[in-house]
Short mmCIF file of C-alpha atoms in Angstrom, two decimals:
data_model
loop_
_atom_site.label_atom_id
_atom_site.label_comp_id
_atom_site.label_asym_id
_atom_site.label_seq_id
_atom_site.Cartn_x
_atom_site.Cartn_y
_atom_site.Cartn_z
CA UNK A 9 -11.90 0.38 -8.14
CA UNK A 10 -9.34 -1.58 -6.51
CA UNK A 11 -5.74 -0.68 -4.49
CA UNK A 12 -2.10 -1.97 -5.40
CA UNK A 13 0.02 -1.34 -2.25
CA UNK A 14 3.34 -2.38 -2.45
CA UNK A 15 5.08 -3.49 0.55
CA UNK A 16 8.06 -5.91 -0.72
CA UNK A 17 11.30 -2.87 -0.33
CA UNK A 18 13.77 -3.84 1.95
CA UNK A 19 14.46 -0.21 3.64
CA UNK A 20 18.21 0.07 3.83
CA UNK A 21 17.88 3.74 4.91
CA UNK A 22 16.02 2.27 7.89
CA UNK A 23 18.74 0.17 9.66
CA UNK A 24 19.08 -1.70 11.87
CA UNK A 25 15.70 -1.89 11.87
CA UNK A 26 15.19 -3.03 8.53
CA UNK A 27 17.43 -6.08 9.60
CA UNK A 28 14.54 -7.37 11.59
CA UNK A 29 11.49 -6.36 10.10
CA UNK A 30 9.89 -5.08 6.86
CA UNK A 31 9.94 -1.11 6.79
CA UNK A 32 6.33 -0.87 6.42
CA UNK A 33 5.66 -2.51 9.91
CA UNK A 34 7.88 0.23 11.91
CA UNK A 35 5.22 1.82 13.79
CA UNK A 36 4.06 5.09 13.90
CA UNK A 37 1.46 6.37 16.73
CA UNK A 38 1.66 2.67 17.32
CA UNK A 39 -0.07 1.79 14.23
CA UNK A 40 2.76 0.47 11.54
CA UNK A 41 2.99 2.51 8.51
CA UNK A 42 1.58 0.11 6.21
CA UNK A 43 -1.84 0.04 8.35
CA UNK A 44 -2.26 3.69 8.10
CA UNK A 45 -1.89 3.25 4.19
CA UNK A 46 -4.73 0.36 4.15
CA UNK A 47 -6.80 2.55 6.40
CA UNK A 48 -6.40 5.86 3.72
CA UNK A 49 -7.58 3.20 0.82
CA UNK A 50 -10.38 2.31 2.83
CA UNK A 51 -11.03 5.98 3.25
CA UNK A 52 -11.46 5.83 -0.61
CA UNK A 53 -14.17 3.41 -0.24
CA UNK A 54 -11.75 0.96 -1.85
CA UNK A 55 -11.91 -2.83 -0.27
CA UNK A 56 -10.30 -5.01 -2.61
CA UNK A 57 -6.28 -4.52 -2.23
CA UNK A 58 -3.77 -6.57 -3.67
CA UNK A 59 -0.25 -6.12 -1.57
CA UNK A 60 2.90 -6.51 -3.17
CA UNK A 61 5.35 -8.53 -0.92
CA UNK A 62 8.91 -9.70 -0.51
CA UNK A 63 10.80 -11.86 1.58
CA UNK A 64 9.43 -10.49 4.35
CA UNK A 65 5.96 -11.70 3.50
CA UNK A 66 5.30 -13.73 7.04
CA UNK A 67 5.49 -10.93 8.94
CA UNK A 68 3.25 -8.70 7.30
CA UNK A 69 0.91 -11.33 6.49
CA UNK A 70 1.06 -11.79 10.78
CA UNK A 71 0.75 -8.68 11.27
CA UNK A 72 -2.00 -7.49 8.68
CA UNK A 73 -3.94 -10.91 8.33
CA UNK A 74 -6.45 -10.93 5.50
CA UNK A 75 -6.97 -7.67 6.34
CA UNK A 76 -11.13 -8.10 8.12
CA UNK A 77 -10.40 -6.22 11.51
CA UNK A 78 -9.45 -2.90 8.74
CA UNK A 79 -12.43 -4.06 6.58
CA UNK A 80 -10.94 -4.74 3.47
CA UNK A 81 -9.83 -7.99 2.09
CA UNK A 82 -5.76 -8.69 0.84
CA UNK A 83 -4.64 -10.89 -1.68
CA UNK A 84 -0.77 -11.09 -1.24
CA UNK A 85 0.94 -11.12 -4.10
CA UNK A 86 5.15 -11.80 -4.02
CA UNK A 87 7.90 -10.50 -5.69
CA UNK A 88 10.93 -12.18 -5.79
CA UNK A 89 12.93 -9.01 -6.82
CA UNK A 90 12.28 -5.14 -6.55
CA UNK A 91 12.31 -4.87 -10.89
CA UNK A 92 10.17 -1.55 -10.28
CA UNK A 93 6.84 -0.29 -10.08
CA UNK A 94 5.71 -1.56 -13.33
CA UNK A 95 6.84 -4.38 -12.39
CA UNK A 96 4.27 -4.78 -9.67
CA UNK A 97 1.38 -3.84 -12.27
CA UNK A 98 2.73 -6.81 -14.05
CA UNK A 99 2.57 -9.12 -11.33
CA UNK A 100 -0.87 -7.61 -10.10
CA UNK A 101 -2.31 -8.25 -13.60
CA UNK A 102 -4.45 -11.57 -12.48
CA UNK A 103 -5.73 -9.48 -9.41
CA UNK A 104 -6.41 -6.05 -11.10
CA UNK A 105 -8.17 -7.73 -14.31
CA UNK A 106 -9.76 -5.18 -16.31
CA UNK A 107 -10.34 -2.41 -13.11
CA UNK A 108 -9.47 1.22 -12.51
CA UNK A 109 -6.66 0.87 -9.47
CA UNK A 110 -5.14 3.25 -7.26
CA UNK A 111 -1.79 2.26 -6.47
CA UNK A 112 0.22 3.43 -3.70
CA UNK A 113 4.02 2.94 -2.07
CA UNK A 114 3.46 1.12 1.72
CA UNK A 115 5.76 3.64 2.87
CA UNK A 116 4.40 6.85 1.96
CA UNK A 117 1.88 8.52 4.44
CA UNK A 118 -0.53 10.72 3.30
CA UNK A 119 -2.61 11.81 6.90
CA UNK A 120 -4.74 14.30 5.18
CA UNK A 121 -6.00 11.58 2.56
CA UNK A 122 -6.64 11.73 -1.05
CA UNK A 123 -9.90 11.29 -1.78
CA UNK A 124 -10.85 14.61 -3.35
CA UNK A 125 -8.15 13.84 -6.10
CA UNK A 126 -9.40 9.80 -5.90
CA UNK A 127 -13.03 11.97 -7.26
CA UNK A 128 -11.39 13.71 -9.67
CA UNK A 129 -9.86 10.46 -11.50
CA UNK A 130 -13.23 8.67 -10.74
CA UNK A 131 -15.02 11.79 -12.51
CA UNK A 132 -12.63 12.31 -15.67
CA UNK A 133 -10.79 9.06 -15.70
CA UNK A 134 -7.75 9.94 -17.59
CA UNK A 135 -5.36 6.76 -18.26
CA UNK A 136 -3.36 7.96 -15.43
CA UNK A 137 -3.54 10.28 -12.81
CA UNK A 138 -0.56 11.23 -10.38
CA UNK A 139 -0.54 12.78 -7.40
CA UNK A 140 2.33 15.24 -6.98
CA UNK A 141 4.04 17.64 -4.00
CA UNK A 142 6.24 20.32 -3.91
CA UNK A 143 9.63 19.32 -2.34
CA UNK A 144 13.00 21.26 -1.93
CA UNK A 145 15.50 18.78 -3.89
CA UNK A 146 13.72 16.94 -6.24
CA UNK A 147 16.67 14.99 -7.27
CA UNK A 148 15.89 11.85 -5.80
CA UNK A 149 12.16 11.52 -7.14
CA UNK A 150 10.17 11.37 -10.23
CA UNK A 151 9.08 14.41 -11.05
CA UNK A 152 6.55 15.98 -13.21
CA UNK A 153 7.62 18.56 -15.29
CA UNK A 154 5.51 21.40 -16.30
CA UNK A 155 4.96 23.07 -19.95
CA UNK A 156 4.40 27.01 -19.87
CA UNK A 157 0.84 26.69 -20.01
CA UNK A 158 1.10 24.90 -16.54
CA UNK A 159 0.23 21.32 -18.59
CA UNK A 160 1.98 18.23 -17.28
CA UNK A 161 4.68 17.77 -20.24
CA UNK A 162 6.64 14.80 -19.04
CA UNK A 163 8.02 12.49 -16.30
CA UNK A 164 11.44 12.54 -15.37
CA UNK A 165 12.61 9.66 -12.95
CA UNK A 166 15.53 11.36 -10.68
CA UNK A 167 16.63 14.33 -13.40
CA UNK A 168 19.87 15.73 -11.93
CA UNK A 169 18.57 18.60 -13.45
CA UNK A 170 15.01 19.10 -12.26
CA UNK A 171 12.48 21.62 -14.63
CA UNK A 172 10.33 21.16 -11.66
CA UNK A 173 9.57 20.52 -7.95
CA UNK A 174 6.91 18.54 -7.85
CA UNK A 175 7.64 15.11 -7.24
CA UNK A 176 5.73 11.84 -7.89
CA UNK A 177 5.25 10.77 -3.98
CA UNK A 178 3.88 7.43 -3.80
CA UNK A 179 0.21 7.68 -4.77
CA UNK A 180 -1.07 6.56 -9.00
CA UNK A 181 -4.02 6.22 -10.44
CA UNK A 182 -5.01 4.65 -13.38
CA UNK A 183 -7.48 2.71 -15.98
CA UNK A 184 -6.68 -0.60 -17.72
CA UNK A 185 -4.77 1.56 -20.61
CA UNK A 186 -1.15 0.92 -18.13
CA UNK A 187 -1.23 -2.50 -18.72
CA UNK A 188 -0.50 -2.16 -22.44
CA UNK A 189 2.01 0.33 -21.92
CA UNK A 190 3.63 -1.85 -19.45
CA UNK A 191 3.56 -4.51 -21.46
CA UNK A 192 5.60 -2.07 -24.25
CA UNK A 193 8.08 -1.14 -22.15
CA UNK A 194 11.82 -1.94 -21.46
CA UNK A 195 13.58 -1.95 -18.38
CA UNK A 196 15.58 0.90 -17.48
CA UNK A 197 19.46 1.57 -16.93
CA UNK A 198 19.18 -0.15 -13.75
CA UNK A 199 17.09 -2.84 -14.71
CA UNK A 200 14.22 -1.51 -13.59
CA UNK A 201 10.52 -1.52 -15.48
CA UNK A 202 9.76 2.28 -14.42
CA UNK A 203 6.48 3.45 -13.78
CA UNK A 204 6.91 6.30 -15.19
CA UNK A 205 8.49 5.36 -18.54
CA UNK A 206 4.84 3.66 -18.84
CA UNK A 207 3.05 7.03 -18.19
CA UNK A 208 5.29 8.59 -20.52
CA UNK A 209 4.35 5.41 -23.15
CA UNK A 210 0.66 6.22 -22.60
CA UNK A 211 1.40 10.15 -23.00
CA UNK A 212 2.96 9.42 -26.61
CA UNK A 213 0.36 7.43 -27.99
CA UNK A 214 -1.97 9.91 -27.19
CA UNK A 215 -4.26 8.69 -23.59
CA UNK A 216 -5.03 11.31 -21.37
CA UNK A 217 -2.73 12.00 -18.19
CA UNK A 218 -3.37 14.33 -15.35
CA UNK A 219 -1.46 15.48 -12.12
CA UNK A 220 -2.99 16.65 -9.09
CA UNK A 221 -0.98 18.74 -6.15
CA UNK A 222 -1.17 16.99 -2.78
CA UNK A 223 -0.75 20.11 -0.23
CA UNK A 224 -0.93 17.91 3.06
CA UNK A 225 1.50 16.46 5.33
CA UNK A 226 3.50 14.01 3.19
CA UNK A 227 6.31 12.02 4.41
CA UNK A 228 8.48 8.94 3.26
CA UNK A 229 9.46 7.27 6.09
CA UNK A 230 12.50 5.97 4.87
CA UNK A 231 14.97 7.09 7.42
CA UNK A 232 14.94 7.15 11.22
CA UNK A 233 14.71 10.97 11.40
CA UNK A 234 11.44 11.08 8.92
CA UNK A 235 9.93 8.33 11.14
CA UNK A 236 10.07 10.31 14.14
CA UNK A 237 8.92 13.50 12.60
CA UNK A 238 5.62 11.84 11.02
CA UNK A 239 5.37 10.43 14.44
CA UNK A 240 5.14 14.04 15.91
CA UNK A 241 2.81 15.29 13.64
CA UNK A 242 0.44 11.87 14.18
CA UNK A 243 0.61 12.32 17.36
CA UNK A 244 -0.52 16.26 17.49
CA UNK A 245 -3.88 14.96 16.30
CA UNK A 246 -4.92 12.71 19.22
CA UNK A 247 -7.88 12.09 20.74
CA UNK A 248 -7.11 11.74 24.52
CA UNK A 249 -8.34 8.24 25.78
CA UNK A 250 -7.56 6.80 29.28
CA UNK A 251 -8.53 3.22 29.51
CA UNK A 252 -5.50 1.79 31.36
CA UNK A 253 -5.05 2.14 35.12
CA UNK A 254 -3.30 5.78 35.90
CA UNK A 255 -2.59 6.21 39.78
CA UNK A 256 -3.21 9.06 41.87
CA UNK A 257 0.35 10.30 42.04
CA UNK A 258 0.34 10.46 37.90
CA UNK A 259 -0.20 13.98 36.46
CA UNK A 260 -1.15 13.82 32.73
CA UNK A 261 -0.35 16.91 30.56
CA UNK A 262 -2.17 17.65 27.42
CA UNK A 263 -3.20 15.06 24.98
CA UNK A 264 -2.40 11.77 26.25
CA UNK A 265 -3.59 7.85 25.39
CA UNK A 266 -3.03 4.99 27.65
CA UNK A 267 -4.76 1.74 26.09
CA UNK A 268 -6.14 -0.86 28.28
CA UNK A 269 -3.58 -2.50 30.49
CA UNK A 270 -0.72 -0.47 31.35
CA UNK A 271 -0.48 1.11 34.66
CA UNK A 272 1.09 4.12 35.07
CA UNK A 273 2.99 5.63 37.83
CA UNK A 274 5.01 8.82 36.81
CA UNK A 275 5.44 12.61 38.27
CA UNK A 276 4.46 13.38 34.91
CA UNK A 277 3.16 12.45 31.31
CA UNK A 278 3.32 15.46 28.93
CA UNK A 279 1.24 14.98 25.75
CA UNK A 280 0.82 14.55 22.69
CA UNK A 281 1.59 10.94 24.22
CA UNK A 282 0.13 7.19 23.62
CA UNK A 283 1.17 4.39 25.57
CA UNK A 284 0.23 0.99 24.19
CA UNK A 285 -1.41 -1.91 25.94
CA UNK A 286 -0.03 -4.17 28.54
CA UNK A 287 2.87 -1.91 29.25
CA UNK A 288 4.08 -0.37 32.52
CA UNK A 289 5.49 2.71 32.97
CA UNK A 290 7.69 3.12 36.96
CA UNK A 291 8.53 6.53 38.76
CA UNK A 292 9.43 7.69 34.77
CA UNK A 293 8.50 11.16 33.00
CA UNK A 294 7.23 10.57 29.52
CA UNK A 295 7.66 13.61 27.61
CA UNK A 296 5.66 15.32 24.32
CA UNK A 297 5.71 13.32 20.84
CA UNK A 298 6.45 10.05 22.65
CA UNK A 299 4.94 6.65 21.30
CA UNK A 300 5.30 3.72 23.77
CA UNK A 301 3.92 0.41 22.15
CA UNK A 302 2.50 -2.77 23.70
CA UNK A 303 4.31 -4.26 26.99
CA UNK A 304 7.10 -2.13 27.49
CA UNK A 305 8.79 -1.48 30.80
CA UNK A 306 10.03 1.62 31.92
CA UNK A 307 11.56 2.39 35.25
CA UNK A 308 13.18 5.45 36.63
CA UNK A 309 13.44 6.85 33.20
CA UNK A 310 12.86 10.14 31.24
CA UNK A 311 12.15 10.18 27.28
CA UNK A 312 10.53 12.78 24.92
CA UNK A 313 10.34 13.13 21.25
CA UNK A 314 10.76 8.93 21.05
CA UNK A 315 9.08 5.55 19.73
CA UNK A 316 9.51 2.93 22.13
CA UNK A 317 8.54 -0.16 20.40
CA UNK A 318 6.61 -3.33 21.90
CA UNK A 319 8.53 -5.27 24.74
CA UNK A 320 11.51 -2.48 24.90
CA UNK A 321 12.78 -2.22 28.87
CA UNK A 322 13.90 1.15 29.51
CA UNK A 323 15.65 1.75 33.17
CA UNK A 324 16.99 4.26 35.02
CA UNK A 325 18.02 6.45 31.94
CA UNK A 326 17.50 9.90 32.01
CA UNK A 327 17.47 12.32 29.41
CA UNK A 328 16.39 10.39 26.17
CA UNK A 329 15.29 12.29 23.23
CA UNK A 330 14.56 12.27 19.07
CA UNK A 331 15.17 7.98 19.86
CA UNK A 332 14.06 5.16 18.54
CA UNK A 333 14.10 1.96 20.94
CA UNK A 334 13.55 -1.46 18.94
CA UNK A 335 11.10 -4.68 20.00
CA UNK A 336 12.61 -6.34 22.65
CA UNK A 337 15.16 -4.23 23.35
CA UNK A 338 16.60 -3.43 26.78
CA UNK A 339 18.45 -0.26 27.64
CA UNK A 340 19.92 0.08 31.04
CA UNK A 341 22.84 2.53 33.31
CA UNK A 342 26.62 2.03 32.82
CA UNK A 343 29.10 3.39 35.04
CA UNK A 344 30.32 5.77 32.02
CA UNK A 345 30.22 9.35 32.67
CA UNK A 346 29.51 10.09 29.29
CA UNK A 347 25.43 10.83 28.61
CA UNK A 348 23.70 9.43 25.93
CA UNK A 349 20.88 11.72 24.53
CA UNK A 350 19.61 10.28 21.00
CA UNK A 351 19.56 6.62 20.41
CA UNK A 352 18.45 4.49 17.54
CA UNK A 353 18.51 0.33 19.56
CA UNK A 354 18.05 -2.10 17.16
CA UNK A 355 15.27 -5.42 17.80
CA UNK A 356 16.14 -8.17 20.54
CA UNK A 357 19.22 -5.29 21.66
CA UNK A 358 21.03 -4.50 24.71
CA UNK A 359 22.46 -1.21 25.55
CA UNK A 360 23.83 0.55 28.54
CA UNK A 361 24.42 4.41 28.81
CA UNK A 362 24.96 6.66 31.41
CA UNK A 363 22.03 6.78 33.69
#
């Protein structure tokens, strides 16, 4: 089997972040999002992945390489436009040949895994196998809708009248069989070649289709607010690992990571916590669910709940919460007396708030 991941959306709902950097890179427990999908394929036992790509292509390629230090080996493969999911299977063709592929979204994160249902499609191999969760609105995804019997009847991309609430979240399956009925099929109302009008092709000419229930943690993180919660729940599943320097005066609090390099000096660290390598952290109180990545400086400061990306300078702020502080960026005191609790600091930003 091989892996389709694509990785070429340009993440509106994640600005300004998106501005500088592909949405699958924003990291989460330091590791970007579209590393914890490579590492659940490799889980699979999966080592050949082909990753979709858009204009943003150098940076993942810096970031991910060829893909050894995960041990799997990319070939990238580029889109010039986002014309849909079958529209990646087209473009993967050359790379999939004639192999059974699982293909999955580069922003969807799946921390229990998926390789019992990755079994069951190896076992049965139906054309195509989806994997499905329950969600409260499923307006906005595909969604599989049921026949009394419990059968999968159909797929309906975005009904604004769902039959169901399970919804298509990221992760497919499938045999050869979808590139014929990707090849058959037209592109939707918004110009789209759908992945699941290519399903539902397969489904009327009579291959086998199956969907399995997902009942892990499942997030898109397509929005600052889903970042940070996936973030929590990463983060409640540490390992605690000192290998930085941690002075005497430092009092570390359930779970916490500091990675080689940083030296810490802080009343307090309260896990679930990871600081990142190379970063220094000054007379500061780091607070549960917090993610501070490589070589970032903070000084007289308090934050909880927050991702502080790599090179952010934090100083003298008190009081930050649910916040999201970009690469590069520097937040500092004002003379305002208004307090700033929740910020979202875009890349290579500066911003002063009340200390």
């Amino acid at each position: 089997m091989k892996a389709l991941v694509l990785s070429g959306g340009s993440g509106t709902r994640l600005r300004p972040f998106s501005h500088s950097m592909p949405k699958q890179l924003i990291p989460i427990a330091n590791k970007p999002v579209l590393e914890h999908v490579l590492r659940n394929v490799r889980d699979l036992g999966v080592t050949e992945i082909g990753v979709i790509v858009g204009d943003r292509a150098e940076q993942i390629q810096a970031v991910i390489g060829d893909g050894s230090a995960l041990g799997v080996e990319i070939t990238y493969i580029p889109q010039e436009a986002p014309l849909g999911l079958a529209h990646c299977v087209e473009l993967a063709r050359p790379f999939l040949g004639d192999d059974d592929f699982v293909m999955y979204l580069g922003d969807n994160m799946l921390p229990e895994g998926v390789e019992r249902i990755a079994d069951e499609f190896t076992a049965g191999r139906p054309a195509a196998q989806v994997v499905v969760h329950k969600v409260p609105d499923p307006r906005a995804f595909g969604v599989a809708e049921l026949a009394a019997d419990g059968r999968v009847e159909r797929l309906v991309e975005k009904p604004q009248e769902p039959k169901s609430d399970l919804a298509l979240i990221g992760v497919y399956f499938f045999t050869p069989a979808i590139h014929k009925a990707v090849a058959a099929i037209e592109p939707s109302a918004r110009g789209e070649l759908e992945i699941t009008d290519a399903i539902q092709w397969l489904v009327a000419n009579g291959d086998r289709f199956k969907a399995n229930e997902y009942k892990g943690y499942w997030k898109d993180t397509g929005r600052i607010e889903d970042v940070l919660e996936c973030n929590r729940k990463l983060l409640d599943d540490l390992k605690p690992a000192t290998e930085g320097e941690v002075d005497a005066a430092s009092t570390l609090i359930g779970t916490v990571v500091v990675e080689a390099g940083p030296k810490s000096s802080a009343p307090a660290i309260e896990g679930p916590v990871v600081i990142g390598a190379g970063s220094v952290v000054k007379d500061s109180h780091i607070g549960p669910h917090t993610s501070i990545g490589r070589d970032v400086r903070l000084t007289g400061t308090s934050i909880e709940y927050s991702i502080a990306l790599d090179d952010a300078t934090i100083s003298h702020v008190r009081d930050l919460h649910s916040s999201v502080i970009g690469r590069s960026a520097s937040v500092g005191p004002s003379d305002r007396s208004t307090r700033h609790h929740r910020l979202v600091v875009g890349d290579h930003t500066r911003v002063e708030v009340a200390a």
